[in-house]
PDB file of C-alpha atoms in Angstrom:
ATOM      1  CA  UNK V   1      97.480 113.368  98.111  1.00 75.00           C
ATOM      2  CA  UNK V   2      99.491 115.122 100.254  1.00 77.00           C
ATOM      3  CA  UNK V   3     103.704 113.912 100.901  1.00 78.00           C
ATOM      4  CA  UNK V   4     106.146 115.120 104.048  1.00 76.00           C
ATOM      5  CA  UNK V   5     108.968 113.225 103.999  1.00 79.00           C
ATOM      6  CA  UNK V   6     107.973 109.541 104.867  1.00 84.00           C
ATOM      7  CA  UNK V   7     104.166 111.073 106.027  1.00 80.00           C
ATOM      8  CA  UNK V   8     101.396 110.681 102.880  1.00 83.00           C
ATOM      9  CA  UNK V   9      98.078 112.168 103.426  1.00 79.00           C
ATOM     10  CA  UNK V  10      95.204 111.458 101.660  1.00 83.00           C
ATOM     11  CA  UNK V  11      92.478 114.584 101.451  1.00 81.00           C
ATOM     12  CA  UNK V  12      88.889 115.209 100.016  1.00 80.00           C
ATOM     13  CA  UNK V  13      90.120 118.369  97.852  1.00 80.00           C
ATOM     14  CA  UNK V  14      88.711 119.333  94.665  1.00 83.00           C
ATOM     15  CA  UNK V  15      90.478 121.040  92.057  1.00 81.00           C
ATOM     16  CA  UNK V  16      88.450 124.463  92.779  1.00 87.00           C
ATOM     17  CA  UNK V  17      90.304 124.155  96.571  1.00 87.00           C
ATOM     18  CA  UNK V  18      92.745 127.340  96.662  1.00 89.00           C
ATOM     19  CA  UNK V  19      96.240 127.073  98.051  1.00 88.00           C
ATOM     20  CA  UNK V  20      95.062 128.368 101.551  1.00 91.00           C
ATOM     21  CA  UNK V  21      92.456 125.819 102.291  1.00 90.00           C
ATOM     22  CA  UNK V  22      94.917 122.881 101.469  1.00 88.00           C
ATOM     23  CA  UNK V  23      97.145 124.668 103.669  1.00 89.00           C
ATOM     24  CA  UNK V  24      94.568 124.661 106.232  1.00 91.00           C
ATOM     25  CA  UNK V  25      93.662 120.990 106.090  1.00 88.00           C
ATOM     26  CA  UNK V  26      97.792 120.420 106.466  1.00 87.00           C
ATOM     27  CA  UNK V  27      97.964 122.524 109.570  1.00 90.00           C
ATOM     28  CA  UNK V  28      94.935 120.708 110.602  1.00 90.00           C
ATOM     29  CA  UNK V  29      97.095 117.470 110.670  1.00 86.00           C
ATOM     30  CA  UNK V  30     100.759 118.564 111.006  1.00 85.00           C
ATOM     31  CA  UNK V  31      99.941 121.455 113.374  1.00 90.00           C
ATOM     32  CA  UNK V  32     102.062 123.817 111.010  1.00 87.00           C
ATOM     33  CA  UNK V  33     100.942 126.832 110.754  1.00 92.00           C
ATOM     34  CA  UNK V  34     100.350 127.917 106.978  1.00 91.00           C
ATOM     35  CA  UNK V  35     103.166 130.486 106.003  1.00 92.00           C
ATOM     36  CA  UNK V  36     105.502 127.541 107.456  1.00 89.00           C
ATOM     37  CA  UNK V  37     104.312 125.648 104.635  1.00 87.00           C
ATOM     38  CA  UNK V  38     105.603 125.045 100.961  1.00 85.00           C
ATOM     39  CA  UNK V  39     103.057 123.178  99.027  1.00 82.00           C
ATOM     40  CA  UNK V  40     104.790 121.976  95.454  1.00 80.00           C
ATOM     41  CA  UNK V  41     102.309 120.341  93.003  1.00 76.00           C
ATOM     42  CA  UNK V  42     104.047 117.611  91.336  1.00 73.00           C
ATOM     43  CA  UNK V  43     102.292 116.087  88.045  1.00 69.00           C
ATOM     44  CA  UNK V  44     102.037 111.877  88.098  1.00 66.00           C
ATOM     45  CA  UNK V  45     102.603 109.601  85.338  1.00 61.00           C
ATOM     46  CA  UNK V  46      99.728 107.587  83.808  1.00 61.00           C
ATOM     47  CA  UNK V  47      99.769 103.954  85.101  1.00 58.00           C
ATOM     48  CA  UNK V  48     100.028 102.049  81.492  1.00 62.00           C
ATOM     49  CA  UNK V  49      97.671  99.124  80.994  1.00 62.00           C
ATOM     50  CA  UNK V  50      99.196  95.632  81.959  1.00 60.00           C
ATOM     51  CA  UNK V  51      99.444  93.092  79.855  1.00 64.00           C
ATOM     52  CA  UNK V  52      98.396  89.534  80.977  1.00 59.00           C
ATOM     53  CA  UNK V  53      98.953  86.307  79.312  1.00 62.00           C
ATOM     54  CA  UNK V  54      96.422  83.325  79.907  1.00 62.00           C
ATOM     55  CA  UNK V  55      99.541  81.841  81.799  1.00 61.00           C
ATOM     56  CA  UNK V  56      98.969  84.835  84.648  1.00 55.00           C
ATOM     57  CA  UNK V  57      97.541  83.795  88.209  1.00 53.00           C
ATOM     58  CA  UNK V  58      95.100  85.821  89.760  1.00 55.00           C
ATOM     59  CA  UNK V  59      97.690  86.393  92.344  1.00 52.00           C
ATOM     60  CA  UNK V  60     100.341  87.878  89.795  1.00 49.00           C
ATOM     61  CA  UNK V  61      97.465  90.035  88.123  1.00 47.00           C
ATOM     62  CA  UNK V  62      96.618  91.414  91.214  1.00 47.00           C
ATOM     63  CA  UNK V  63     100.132  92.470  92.297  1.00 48.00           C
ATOM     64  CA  UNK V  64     100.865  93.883  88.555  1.00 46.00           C
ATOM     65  CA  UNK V  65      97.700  96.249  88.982  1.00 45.00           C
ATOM     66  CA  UNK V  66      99.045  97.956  92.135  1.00 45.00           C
ATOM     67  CA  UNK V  67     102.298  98.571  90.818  1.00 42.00           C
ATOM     68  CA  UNK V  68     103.396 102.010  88.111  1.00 43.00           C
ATOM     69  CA  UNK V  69     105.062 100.410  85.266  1.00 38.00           C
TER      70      UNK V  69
END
């Protein structure tokens, strides 16, 4: 996943995929060209499991699961 500004871009990138090629892909969508670009790789927090009570709709579980806690 891929953020500019308000823009997020989802891409099929492996973890072998050098800097270049993901620089590629971006100018392939922003039409930047890559030494314009500044890629930053920015770790994310694991989502922690939710906890339901038998009192939960399905409704409320299925907002809590699409939410980071």
């Amino acid at each position: 996943m891929i953020r500019r500004h308000k823009t997020t871009i989802f891409t099929d990138a492996k973890e072998s995929t050098t800097v270049f090629e993901l620089k590629r892909i971006v100018e392939g969508i922003l039409k930047r060209a890559p030494e314009d670009q500044r890629l930053y790789k920015v770790t994310q927090h694991p989502l922690r499991a939710p906890r339901y009570t038998p009192r939960d709709t399905r409704h409320e579980i299925t907002d809590v699961q699409g939410t980071e806690l």
